[in-house]
Coordinates of N, CA, C and O in Angstrom, one line a residue:
X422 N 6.2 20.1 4.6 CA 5.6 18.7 4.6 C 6.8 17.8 4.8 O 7.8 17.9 4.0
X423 N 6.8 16.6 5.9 CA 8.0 15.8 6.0 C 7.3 14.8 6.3 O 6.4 14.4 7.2
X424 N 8.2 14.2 4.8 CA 7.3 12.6 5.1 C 8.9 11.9 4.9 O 9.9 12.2 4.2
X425 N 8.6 10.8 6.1 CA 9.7 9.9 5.8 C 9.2 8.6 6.0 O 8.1 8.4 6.4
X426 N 10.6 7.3 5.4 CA 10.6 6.1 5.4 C 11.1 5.5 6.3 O 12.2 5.9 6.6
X427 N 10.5 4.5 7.1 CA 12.0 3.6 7.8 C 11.0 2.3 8.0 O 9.8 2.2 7.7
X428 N 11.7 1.3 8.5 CA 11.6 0.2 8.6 C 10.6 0.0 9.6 O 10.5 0.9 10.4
X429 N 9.6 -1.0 9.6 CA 8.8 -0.5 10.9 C 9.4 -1.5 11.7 O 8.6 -1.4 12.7
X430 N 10.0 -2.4 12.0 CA 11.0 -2.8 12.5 C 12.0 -1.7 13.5 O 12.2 -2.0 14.7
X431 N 12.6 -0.5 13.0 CA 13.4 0.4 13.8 C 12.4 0.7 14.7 O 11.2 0.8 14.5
X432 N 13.2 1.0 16.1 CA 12.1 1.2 17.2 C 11.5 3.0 17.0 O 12.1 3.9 16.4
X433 N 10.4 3.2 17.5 CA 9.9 4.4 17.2 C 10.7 5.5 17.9 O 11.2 5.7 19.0
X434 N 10.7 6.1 17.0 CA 11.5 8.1 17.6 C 10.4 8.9 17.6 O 9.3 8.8 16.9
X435 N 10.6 10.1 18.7 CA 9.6 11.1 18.8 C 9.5 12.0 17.7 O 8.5 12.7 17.8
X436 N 10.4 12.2 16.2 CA 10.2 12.5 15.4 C 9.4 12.0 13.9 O 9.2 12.7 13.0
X437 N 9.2 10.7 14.1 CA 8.2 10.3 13.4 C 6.3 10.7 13.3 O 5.3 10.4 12.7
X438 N 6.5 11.1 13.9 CA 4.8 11.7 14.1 C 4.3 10.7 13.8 O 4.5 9.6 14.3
X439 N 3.2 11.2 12.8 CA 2.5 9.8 12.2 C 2.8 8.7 12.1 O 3.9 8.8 11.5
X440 N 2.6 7.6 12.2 CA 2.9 6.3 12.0 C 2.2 5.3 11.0 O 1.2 4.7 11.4
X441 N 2.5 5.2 9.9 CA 1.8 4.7 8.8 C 2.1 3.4 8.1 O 2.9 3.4 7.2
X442 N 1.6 2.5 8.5 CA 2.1 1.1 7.8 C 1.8 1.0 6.4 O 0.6 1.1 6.2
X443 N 2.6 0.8 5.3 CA 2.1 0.7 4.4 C 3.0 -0.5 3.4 O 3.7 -0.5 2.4
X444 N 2.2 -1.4 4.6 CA 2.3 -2.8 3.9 C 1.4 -3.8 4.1 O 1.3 -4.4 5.2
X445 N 0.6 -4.1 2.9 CA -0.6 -5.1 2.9 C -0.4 -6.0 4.2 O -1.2 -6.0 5.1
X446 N 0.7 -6.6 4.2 CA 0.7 -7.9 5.5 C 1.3 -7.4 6.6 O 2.2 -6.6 6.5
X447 N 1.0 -7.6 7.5 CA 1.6 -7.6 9.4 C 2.7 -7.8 9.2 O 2.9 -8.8 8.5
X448 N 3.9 -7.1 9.7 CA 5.3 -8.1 9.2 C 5.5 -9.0 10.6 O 5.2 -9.0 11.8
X449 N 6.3 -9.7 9.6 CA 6.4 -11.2 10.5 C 7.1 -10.7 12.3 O 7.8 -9.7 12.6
X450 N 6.7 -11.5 13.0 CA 7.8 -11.7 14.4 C 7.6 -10.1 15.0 O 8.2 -9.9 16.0
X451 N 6.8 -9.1 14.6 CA 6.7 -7.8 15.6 C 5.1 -8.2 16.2 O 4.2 -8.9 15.7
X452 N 5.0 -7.6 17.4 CA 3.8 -7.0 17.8 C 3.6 -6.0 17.7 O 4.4 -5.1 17.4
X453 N 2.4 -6.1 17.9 CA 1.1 -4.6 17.3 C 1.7 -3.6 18.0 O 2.0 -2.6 17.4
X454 N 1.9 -3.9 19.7 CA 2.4 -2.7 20.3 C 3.4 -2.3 20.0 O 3.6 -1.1 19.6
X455 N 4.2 -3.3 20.3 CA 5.9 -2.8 19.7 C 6.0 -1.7 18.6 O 6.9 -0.9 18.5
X456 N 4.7 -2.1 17.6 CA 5.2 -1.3 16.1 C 4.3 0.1 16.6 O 4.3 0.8 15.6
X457 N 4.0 0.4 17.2 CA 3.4 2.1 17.6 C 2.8 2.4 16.1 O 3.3 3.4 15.5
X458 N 1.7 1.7 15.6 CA 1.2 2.0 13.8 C 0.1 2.9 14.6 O -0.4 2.7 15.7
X459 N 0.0 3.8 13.8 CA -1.0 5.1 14.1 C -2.2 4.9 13.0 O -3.4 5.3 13.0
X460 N -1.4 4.2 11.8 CA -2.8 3.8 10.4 C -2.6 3.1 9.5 O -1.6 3.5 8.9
X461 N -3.3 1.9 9.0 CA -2.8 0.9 8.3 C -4.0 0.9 7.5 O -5.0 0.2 7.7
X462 N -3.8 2.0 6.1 CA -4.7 2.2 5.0 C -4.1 0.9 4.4 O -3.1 1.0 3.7
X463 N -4.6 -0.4 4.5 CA -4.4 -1.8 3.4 C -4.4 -1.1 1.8 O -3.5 -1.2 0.9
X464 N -6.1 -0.3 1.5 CA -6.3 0.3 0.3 C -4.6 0.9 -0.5 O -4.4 0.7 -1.7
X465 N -3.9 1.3 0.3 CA -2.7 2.2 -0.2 C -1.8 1.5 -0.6 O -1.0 2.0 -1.3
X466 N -1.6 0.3 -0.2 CA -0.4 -1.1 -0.7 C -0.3 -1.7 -1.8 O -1.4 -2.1 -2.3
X467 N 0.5 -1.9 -2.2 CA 0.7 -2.5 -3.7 C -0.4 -3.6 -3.9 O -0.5 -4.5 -3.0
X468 N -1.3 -3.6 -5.3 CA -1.9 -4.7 -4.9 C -1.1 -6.2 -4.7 O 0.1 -6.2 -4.9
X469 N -1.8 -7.4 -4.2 CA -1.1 -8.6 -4.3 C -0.8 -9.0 -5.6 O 0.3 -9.5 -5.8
X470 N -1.5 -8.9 -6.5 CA -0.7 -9.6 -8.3 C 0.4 -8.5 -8.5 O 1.4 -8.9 -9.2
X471 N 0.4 -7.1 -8.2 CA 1.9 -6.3 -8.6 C 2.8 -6.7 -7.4 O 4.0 -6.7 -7.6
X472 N 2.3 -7.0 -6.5 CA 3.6 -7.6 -5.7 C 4.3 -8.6 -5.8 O 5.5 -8.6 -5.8
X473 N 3.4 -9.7 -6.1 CA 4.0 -11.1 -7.0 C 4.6 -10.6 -7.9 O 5.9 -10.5 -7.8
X474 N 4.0 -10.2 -8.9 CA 4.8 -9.7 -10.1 C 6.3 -9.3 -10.0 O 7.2 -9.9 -10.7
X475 N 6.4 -8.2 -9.1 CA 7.6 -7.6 -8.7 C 8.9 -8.8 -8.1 O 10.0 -9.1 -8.6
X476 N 8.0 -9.3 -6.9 CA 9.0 -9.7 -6.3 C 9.3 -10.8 -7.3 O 10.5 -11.1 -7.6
X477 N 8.3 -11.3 -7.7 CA 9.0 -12.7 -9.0 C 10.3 -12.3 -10.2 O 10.8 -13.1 -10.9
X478 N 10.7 -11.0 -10.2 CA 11.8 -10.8 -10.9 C 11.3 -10.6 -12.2 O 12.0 -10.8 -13.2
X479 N 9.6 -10.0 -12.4 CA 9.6 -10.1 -13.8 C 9.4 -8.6 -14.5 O 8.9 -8.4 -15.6
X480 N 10.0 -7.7 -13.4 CA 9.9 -6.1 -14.1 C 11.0 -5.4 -13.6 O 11.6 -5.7 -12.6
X481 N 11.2 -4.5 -14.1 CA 11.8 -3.6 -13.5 C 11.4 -2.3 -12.5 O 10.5 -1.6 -13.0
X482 N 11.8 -1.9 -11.3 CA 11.5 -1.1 -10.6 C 10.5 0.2 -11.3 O 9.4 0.5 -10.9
X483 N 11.3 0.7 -12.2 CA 10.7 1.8 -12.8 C 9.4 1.4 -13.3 O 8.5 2.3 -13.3
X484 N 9.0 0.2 -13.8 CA 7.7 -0.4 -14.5 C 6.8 -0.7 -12.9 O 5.6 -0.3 -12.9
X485 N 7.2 -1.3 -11.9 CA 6.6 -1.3 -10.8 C 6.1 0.3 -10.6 O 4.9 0.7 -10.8
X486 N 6.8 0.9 -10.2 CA 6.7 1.9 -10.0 C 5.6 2.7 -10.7 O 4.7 3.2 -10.1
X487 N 5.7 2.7 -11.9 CA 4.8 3.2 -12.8 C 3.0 2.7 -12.6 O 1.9 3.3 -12.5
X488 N 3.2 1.2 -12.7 CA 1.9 0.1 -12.2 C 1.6 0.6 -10.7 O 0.5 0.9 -10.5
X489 N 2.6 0.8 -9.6 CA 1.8 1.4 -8.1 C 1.1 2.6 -8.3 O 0.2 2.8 -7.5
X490 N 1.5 3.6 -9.1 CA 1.3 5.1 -9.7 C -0.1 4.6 -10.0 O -1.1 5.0 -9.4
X491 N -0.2 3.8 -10.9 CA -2.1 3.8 -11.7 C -3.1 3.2 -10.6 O -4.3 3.5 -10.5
X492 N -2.3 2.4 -9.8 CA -3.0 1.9 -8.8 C -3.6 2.9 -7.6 O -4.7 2.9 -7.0
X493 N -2.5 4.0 -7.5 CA -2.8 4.4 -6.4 C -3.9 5.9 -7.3 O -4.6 6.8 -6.8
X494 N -3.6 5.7 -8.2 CA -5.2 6.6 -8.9 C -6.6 6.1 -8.5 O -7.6 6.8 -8.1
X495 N -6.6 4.9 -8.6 CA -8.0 4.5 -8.0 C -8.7 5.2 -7.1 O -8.2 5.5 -6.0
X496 N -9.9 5.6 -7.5 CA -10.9 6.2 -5.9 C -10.6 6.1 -4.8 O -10.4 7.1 -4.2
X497 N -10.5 4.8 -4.4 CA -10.3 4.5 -3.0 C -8.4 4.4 -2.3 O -8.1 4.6 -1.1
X498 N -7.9 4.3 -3.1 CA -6.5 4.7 -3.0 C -6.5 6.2 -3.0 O -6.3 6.8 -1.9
X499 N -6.7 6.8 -4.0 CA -6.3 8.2 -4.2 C -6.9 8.9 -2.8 O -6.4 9.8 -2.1
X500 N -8.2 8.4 -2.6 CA -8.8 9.4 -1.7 C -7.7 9.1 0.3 O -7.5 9.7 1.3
X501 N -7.3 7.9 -0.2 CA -6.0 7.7 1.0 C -5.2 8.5 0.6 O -5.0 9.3 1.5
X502 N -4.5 8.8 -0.2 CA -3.5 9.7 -0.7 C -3.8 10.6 -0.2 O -3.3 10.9 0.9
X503 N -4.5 11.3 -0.5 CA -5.0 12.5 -0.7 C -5.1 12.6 1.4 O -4.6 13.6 2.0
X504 N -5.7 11.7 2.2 CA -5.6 11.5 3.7 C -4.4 11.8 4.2 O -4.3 12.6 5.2
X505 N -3.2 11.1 3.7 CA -2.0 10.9 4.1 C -1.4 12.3 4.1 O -0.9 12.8 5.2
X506 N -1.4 12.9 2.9 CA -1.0 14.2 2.2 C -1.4 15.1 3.4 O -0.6 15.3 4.3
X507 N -2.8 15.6 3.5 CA -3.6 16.1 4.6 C -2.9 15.7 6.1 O -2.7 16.7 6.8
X508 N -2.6 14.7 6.6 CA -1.5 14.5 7.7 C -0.1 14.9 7.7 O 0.4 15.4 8.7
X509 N 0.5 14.8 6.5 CA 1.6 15.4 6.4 C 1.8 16.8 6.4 O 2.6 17.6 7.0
X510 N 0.3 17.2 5.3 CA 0.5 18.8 6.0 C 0.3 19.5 7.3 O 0.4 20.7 7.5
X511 N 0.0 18.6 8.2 CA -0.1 19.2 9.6 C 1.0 18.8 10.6 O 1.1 19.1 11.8
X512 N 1.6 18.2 10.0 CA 3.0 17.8 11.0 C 3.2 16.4 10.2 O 2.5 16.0 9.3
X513 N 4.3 15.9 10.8 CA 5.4 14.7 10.4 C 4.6 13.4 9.9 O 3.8 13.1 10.7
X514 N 4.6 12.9 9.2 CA 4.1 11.4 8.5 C 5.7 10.6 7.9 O 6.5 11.0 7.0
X515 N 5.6 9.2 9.3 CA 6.9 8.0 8.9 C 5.6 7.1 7.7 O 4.3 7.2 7.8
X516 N 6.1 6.7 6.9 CA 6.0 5.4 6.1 C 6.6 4.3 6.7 O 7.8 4.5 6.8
X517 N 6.1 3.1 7.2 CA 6.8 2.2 7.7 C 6.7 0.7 6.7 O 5.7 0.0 6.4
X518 N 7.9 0.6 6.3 CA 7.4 -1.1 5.4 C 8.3 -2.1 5.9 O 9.4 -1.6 6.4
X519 N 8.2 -3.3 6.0 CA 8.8 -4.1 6.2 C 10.5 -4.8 5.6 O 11.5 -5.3 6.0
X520 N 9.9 -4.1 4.0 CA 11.3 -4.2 2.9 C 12.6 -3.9 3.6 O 12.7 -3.0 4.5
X521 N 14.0 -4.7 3.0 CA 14.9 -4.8 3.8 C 15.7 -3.2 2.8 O 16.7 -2.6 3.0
X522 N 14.7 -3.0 2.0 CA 15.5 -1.5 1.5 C 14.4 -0.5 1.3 O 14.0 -0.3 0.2
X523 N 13.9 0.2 2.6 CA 12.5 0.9 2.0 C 13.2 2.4 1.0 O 12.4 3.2 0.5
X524 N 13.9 2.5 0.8 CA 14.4 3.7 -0.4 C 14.4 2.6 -1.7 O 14.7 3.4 -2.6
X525 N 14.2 1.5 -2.3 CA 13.8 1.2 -3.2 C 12.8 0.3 -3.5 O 12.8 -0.7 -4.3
X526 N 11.4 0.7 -2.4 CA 10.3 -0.4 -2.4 C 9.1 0.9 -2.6 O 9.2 2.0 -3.0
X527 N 7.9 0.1 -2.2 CA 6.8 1.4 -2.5 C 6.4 2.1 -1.8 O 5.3 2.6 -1.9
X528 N 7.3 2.1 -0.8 CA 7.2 3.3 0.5 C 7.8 4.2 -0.3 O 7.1 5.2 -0.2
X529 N 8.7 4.4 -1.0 CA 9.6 5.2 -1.9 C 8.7 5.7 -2.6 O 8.3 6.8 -2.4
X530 N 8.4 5.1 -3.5 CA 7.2 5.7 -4.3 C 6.0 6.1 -4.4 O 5.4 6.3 -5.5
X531 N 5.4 6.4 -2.8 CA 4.3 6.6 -2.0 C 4.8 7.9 -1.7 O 4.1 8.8 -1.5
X532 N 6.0 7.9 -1.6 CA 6.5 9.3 -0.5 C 7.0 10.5 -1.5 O 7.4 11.6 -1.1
X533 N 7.1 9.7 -3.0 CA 7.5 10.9 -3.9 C 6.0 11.4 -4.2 O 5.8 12.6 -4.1
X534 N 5.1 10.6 -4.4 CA 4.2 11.4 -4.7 C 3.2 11.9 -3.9 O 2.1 12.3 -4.3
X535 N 3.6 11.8 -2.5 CA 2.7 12.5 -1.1 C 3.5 13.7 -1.2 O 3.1 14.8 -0.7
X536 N 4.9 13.8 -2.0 CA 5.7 15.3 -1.3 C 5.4 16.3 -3.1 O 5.8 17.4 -3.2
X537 N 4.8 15.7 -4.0 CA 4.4 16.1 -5.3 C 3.5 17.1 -5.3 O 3.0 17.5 -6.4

């Protein structure tokens, strides 16, 4: 199973297979085409009050981290999880987020527990 991260900003490589947005909002200044998105589960994105939360400086990563974990237990999340996982096991799944560091945003923490 190979799941990776990158920016969806970086232009697409033939080794990304799947193409998976997984960021609540469109990011700014790309088009649709440009970004080659193959699936944009919204359900799978941090909600908006843990995103505020986060970005407002009032937790720590590991506590984020922990809050996207419960979130992504929900029915309708998990059973995306559980979608993505299923893609990954048949060939390559990119995580694409807009974050200017997706190794410490929740593409990171999406992708430890798709490879779990």
């Amino acid at each position: 199973m190979t799941v990776r991260i990158r920016r969806v900003y970086e232009a697409p490589e033939p080794e990304d297979g799947v193409r998976v947005l997984v960021d609540r909002l469109w990011p700014r200044g790309l088009a649709k085409d440009a970004a080659r998105v193959d699936e944009w589960p919204k359900a799978l994105t941090p909600s908006t009050e843990l995103r505020r939360w986060y970005h407002a400086g009032e937790g720590s990563y590991d506590e984020f981290a922990r809050r996207y974990e419960a979130e992504l237990a929900a029915p309708e999340a998990a059973e995306l999880v559980d979608h993505v996982r299923e893609l990954a096991s048949k060939g390559d799944v990119t995580l694409l987020t807009a974050s200017k560091s997706p190794e410490g945003s929740h593409a990171a923490v999406l992708a430890r527990l798709l490879q779990a």
